[in-house]
PDB file of C-alpha atoms in Angstrom:
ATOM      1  CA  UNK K 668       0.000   0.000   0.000  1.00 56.00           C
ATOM      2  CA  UNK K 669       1.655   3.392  -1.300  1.00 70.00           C
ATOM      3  CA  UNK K 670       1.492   6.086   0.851  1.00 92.00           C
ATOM      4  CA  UNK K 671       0.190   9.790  -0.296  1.00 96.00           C
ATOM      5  CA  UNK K 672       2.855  11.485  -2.208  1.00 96.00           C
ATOM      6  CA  UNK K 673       3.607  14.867  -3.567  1.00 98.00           C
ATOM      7  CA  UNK K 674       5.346  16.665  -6.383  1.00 97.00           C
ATOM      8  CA  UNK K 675       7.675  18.806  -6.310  1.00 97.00           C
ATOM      9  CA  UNK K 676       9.600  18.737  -3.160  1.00 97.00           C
ATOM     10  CA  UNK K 677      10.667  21.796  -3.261  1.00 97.00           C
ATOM     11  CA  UNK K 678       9.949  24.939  -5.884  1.00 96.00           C
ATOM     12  CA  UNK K 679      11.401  28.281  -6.154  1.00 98.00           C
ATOM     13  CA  UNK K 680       8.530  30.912  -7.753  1.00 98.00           C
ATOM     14  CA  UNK K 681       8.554  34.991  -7.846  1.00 98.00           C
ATOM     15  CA  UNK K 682       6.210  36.986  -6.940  1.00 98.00           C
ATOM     16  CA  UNK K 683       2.944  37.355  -9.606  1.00 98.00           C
ATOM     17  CA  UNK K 684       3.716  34.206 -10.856  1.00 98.00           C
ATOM     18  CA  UNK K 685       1.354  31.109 -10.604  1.00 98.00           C
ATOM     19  CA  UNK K 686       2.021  27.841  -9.541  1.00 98.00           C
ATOM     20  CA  UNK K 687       1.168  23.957  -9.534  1.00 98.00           C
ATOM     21  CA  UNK K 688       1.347  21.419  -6.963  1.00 98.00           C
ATOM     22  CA  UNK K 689       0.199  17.587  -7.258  1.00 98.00           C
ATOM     23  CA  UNK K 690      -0.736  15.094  -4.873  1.00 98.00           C
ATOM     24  CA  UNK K 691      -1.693  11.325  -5.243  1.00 97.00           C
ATOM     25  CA  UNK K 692      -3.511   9.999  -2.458  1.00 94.00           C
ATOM     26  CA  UNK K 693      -3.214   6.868  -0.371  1.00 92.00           C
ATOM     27  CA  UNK K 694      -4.084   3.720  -1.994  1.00 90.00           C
ATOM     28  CA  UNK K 695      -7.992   3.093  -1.810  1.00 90.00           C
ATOM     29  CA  UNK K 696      -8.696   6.986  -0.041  1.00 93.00           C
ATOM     30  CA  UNK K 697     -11.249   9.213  -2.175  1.00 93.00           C
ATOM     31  CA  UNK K 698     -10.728  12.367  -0.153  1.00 94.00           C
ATOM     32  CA  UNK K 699      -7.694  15.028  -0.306  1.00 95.00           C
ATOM     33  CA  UNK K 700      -7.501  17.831   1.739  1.00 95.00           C
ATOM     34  CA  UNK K 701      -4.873  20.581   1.296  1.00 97.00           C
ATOM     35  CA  UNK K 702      -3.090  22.453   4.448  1.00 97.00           C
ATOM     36  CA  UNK K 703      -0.563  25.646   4.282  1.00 98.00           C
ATOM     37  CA  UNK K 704       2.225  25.373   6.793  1.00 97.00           C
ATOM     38  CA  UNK K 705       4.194  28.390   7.805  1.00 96.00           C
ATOM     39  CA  UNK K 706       7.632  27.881   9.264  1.00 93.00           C
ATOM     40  CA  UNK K 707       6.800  27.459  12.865  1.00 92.00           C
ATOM     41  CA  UNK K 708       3.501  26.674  13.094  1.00 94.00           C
ATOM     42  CA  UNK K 709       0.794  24.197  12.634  1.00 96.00           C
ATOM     43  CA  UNK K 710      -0.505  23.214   9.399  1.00 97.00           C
ATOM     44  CA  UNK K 711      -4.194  25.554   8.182  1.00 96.00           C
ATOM     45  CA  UNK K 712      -6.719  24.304   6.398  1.00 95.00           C
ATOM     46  CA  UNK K 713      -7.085  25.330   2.707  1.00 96.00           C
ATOM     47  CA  UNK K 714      -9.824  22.926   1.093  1.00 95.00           C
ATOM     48  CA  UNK K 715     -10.813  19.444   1.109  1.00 94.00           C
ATOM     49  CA  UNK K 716     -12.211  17.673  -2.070  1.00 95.00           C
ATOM     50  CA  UNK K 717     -14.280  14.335  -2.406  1.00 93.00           C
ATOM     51  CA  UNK K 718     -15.524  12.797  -5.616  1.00 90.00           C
ATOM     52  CA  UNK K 719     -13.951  15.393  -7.626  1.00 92.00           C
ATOM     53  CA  UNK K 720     -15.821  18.250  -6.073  1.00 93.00           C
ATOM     54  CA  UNK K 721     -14.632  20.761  -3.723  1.00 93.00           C
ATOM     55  CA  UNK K 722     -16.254  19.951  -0.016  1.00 90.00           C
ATOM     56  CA  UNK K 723     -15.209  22.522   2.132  1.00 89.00           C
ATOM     57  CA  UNK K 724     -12.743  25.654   2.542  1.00 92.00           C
ATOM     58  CA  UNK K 725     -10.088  27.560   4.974  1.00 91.00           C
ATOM     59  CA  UNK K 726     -10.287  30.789   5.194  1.00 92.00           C
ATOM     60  CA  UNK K 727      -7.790  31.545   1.925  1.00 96.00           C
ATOM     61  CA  UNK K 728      -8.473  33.753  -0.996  1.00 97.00           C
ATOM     62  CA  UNK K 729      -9.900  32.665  -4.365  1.00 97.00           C
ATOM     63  CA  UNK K 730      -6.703  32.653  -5.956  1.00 98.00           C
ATOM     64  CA  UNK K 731      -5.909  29.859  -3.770  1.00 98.00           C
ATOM     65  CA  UNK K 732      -8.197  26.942  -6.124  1.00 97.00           C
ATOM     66  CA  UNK K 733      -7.994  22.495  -6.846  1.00 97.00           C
ATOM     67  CA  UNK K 734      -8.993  20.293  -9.083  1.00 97.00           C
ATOM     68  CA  UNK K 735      -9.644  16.398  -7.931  1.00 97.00           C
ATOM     69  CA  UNK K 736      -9.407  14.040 -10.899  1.00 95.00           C
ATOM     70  CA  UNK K 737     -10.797  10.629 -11.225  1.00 94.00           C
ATOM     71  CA  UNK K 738      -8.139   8.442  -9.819  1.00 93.00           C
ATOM     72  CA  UNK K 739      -8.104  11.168  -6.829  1.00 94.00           C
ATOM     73  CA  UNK K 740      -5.132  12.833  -7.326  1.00 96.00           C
ATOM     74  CA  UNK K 741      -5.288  16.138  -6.677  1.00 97.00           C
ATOM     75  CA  UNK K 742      -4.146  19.694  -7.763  1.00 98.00           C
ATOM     76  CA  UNK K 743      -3.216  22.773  -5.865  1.00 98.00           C
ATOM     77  CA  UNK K 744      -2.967  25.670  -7.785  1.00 98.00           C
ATOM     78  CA  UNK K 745      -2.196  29.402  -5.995  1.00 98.00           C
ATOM     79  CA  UNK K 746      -2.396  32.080  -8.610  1.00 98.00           C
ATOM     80  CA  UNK K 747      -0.714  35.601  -8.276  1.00 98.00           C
ATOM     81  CA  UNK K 748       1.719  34.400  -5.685  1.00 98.00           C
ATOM     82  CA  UNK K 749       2.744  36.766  -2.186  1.00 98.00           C
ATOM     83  CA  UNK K 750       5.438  36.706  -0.726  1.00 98.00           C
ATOM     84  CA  UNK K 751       3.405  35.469   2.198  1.00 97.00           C
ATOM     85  CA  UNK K 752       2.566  32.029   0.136  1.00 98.00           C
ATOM     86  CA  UNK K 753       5.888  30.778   0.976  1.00 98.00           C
ATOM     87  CA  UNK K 754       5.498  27.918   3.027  1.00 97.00           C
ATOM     88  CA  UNK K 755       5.122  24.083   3.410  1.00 98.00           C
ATOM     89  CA  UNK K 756       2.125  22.623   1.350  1.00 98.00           C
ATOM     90  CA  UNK K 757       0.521  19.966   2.567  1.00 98.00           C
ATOM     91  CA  UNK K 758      -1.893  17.324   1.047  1.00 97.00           C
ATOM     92  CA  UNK K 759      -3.337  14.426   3.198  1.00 96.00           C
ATOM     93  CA  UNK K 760      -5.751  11.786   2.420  1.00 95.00           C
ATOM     94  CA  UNK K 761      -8.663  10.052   3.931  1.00 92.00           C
ATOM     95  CA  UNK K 762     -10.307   6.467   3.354  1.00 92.00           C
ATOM     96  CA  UNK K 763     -14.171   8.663   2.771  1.00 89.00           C
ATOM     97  CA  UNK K 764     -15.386  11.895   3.677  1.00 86.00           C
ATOM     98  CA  UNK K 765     -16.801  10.607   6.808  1.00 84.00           C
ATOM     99  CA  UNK K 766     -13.005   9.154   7.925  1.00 87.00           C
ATOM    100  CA  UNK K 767     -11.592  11.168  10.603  1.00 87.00           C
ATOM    101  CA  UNK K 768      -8.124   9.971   9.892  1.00 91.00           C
ATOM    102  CA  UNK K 769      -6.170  11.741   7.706  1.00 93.00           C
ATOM    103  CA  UNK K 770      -2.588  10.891   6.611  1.00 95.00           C
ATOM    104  CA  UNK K 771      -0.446  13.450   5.518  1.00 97.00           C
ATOM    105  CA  UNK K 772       2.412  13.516   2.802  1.00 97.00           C
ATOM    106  CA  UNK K 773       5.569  14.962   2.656  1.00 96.00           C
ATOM    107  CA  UNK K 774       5.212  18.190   1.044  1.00 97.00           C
ATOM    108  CA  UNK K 775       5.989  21.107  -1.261  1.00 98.00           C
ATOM    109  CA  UNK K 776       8.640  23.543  -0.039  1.00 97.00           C
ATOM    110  CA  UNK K 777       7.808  26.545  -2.040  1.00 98.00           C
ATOM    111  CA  UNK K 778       9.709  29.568  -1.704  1.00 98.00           C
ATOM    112  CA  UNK K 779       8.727  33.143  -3.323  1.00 98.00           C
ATOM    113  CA  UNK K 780      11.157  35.480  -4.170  1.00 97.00           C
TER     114      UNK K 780
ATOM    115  CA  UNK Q1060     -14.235  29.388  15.273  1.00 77.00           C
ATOM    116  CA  UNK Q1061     -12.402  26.427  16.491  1.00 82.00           C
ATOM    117  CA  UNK Q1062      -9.370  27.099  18.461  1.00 90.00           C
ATOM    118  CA  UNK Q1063      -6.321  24.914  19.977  1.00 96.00           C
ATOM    119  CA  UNK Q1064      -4.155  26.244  22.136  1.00 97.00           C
ATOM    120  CA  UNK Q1065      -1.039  24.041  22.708  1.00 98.00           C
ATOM    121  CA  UNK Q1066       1.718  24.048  26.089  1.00 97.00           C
ATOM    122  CA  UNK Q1067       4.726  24.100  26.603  1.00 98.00           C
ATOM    123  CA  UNK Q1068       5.815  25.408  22.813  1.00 97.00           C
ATOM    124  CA  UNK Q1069       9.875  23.364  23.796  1.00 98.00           C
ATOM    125  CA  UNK Q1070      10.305  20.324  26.091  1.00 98.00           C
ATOM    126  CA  UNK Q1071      13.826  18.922  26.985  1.00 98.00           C
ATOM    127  CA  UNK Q1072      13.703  15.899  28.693  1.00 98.00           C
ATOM    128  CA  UNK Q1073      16.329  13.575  30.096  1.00 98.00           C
ATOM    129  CA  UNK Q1074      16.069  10.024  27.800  1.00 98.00           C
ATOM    130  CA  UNK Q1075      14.282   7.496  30.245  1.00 97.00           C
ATOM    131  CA  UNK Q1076      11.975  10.254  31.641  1.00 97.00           C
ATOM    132  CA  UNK Q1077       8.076  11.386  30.801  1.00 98.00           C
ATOM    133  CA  UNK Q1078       7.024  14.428  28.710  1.00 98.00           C
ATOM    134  CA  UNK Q1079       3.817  15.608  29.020  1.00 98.00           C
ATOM    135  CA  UNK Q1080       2.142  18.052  26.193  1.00 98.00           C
ATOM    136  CA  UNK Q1081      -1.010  19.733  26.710  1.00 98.00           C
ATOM    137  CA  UNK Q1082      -3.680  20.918  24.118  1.00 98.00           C
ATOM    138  CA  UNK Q1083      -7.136  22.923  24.881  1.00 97.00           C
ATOM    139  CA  UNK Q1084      -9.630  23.787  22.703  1.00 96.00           C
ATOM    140  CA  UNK Q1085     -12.508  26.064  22.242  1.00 93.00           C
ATOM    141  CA  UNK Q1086     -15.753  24.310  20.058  1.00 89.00           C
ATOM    142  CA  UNK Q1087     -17.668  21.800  22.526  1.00 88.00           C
ATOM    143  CA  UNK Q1088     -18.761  20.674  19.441  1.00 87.00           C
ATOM    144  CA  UNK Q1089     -15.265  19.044  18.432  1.00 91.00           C
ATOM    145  CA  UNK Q1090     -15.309  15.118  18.891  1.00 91.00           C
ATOM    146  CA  UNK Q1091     -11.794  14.006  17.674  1.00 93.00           C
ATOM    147  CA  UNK Q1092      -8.383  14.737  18.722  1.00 96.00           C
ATOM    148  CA  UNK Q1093      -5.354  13.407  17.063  1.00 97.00           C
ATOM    149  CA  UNK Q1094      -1.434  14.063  17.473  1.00 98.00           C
ATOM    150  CA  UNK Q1095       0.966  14.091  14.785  1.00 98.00           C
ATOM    151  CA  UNK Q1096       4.662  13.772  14.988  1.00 98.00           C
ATOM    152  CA  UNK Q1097       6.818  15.409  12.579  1.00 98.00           C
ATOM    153  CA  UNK Q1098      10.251  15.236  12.076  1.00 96.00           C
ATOM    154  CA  UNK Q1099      12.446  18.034   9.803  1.00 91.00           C
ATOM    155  CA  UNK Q1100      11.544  18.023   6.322  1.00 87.00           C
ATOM    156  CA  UNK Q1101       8.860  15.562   6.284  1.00 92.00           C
ATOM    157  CA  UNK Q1102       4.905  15.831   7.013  1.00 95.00           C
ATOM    158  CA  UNK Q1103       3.288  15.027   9.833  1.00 97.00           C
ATOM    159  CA  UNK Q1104       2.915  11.192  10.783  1.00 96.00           C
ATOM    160  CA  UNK Q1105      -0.044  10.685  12.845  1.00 96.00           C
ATOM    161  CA  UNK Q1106       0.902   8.606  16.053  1.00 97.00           C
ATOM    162  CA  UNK Q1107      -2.291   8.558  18.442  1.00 97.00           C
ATOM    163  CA  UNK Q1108      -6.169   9.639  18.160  1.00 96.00           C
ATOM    164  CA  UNK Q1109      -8.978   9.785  20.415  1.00 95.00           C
ATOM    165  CA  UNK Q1110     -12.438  10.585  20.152  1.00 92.00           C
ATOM    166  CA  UNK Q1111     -14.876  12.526  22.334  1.00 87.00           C
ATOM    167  CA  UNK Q1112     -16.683   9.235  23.647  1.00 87.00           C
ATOM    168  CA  UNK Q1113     -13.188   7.843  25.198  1.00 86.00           C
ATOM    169  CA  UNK Q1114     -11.826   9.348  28.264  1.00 92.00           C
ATOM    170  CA  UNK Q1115      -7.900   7.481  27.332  1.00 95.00           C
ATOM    171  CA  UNK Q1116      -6.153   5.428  24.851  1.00 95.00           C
ATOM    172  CA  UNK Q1117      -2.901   4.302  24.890  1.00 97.00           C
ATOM    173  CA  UNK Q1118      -0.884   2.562  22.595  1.00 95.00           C
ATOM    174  CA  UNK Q1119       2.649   1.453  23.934  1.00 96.00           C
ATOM    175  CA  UNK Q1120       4.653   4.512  25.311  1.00 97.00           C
ATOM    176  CA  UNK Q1121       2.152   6.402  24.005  1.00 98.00           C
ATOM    177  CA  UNK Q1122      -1.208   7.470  26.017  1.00 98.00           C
ATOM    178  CA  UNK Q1123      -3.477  10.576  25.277  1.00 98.00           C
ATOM    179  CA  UNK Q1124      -6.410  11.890  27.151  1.00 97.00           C
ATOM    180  CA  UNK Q1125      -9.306  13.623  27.037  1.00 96.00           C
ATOM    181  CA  UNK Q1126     -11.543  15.591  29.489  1.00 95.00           C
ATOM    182  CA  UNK Q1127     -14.181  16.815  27.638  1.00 93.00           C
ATOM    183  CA  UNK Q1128     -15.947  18.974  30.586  1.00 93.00           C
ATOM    184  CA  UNK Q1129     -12.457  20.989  30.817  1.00 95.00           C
ATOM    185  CA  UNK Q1130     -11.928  20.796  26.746  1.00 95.00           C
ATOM    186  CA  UNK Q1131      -8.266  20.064  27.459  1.00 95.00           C
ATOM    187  CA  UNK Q1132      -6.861  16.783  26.156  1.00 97.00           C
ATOM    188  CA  UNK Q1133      -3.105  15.897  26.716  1.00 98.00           C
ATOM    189  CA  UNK Q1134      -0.005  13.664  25.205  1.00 98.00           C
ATOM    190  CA  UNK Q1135       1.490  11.700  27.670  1.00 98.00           C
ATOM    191  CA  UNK Q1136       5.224   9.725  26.386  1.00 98.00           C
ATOM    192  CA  UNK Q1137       6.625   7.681  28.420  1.00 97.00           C
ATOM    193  CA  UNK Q1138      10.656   6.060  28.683  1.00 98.00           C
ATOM    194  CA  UNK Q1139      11.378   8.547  26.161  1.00 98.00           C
ATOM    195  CA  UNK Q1140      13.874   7.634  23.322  1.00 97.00           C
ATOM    196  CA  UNK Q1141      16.096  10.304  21.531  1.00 96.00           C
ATOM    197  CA  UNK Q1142      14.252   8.959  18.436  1.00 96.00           C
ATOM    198  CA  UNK Q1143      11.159  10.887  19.823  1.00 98.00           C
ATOM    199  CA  UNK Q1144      12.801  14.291  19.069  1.00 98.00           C
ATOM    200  CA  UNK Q1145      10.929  15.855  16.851  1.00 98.00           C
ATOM    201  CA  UNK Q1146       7.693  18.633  16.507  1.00 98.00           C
ATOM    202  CA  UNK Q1147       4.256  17.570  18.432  1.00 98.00           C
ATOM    203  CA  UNK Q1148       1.001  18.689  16.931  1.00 98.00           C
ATOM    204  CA  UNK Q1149      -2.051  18.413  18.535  1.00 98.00           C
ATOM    205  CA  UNK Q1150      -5.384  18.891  16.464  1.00 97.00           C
ATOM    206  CA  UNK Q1151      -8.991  19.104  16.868  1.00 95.00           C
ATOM    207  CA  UNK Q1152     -12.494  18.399  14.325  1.00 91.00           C
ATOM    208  CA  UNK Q1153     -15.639  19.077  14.865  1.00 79.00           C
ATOM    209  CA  UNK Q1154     -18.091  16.589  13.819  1.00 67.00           C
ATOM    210  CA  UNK Q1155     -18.749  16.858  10.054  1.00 62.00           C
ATOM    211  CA  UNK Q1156     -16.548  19.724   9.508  1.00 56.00           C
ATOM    212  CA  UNK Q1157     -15.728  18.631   5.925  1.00 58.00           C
ATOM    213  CA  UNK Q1158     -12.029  17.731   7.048  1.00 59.00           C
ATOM    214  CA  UNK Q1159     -10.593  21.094   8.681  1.00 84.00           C
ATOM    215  CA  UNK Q1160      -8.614  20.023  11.348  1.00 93.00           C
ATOM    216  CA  UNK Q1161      -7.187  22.738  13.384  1.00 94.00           C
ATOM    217  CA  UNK Q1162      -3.895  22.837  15.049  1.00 96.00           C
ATOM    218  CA  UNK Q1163      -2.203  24.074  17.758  1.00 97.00           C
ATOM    219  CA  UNK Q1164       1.206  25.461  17.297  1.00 96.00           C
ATOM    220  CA  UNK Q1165       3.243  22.942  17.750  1.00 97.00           C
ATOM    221  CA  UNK Q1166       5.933  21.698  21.085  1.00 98.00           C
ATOM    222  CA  UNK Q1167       9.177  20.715  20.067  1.00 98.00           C
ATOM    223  CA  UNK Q1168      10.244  17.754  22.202  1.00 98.00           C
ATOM    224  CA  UNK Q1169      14.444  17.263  22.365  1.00 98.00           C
ATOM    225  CA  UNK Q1170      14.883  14.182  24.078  1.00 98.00           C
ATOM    226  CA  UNK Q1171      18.571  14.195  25.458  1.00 96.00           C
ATOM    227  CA  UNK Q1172      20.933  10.993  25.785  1.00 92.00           C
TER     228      UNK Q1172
END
């Protein structure tokens, strides 16, 4: 059973540009949820998605949007980027939406410049 | 909103001893409470969970509990290893919350030989 994984491990961006991350979910889980991790503090809610649709959202802007494709991999996308948006992205994965447990990946380091 | 407050925000213990890290929270309405570990440059591995209708679970060195009248639930480790070093999370849901788990800050635990 593969765990969730994420792509890239790190990325270097400037600001105004836009920006990709990817996430493939834990064998058999339908549900991905996205969290932002500053340096030195706890991971925050961005959105979850379930079957493709979004189910659920932090409190992040609009430019901050996901796709969820069949197979349940999932897509971060932050448009515009801050210098703020540099952080740790996180994706974890649940068995359903009504799992509790979710199990996180490893990451996207993404720096803005 | 939800909010988790977590104590102390460093722990240095002596290998062999206890550390003890403390989370409370603010929505009576949350009913699970996991803890993550994570260790530099990789996500969060969830190590423990409980749920609002358990007082105390423990699994090996590991124990967490819960007292739901107080909203405070706590990490107990015990015959600590210098493997253990690493960043503590603590987390709450609320029941059908569409996966936002909220987290405290984070304690980082240095476990000395």
């Amino acid at each position: 059973e593969t765990g969730v994984t994420q792509s890239p491990t790190h990325l270097i961006k400037t600001r105004g540009q836009q920006v990709t991350l990817r996430c493939s979910s834990q064998s058999g889980h339908n549900t991905v949820s996205w969290y932002q991790q500053a340096l030195g503090q706890g991971p925050q809610f961005i959105f979850q998605y379930y079957r493709e649709e979004e189910n659920g959202r932090g409190n992040f802007p609009p430019r901050f949007s996901g796709l969820q494709f069949p197979n349940y991999s999932s897509e971060l996308n932050v448009n515009a980027l801050e210098l703020d948006d540099s952080a740790l992205y996180l994706c974890a994965s649940s068995l359903d939406i009504s799992s509790d447990t979710q199990y996180f990946g490893p990451g996207t380091r993404l720096t803005v410049l | 909103g939800e909010n988790v407050e977590q104590h102390p925000s460093t722990l240095s213990v002596q290998e062999g001893d206890s550390a003890v890290i403390k989370c409370t929270y603010s929505d009576s309405a949350s009913n699970y409470f996991p803890w993550y570990k994570q260790e530099l440059g990789k996500g969060p591995q969830l190590i423990i969970d409980i749920r609002s209708n358990v007082g105390e679970k423990k699994d090996q060195r590991i124990a967490v509990t819960l007292n739901k009248t107080a909203k405070h639930f706590s990490l107990h480790i015990t015959e600590t290893q210098p493997e253990d070093s690493a960043v503590y999370f603590c987390a709450a849901r609320r029941g059908g919350s569409q996966g936002n788990l909220i987290f405290g800050k984070g304690t980082k635990l240095s476990v000395k030989p």
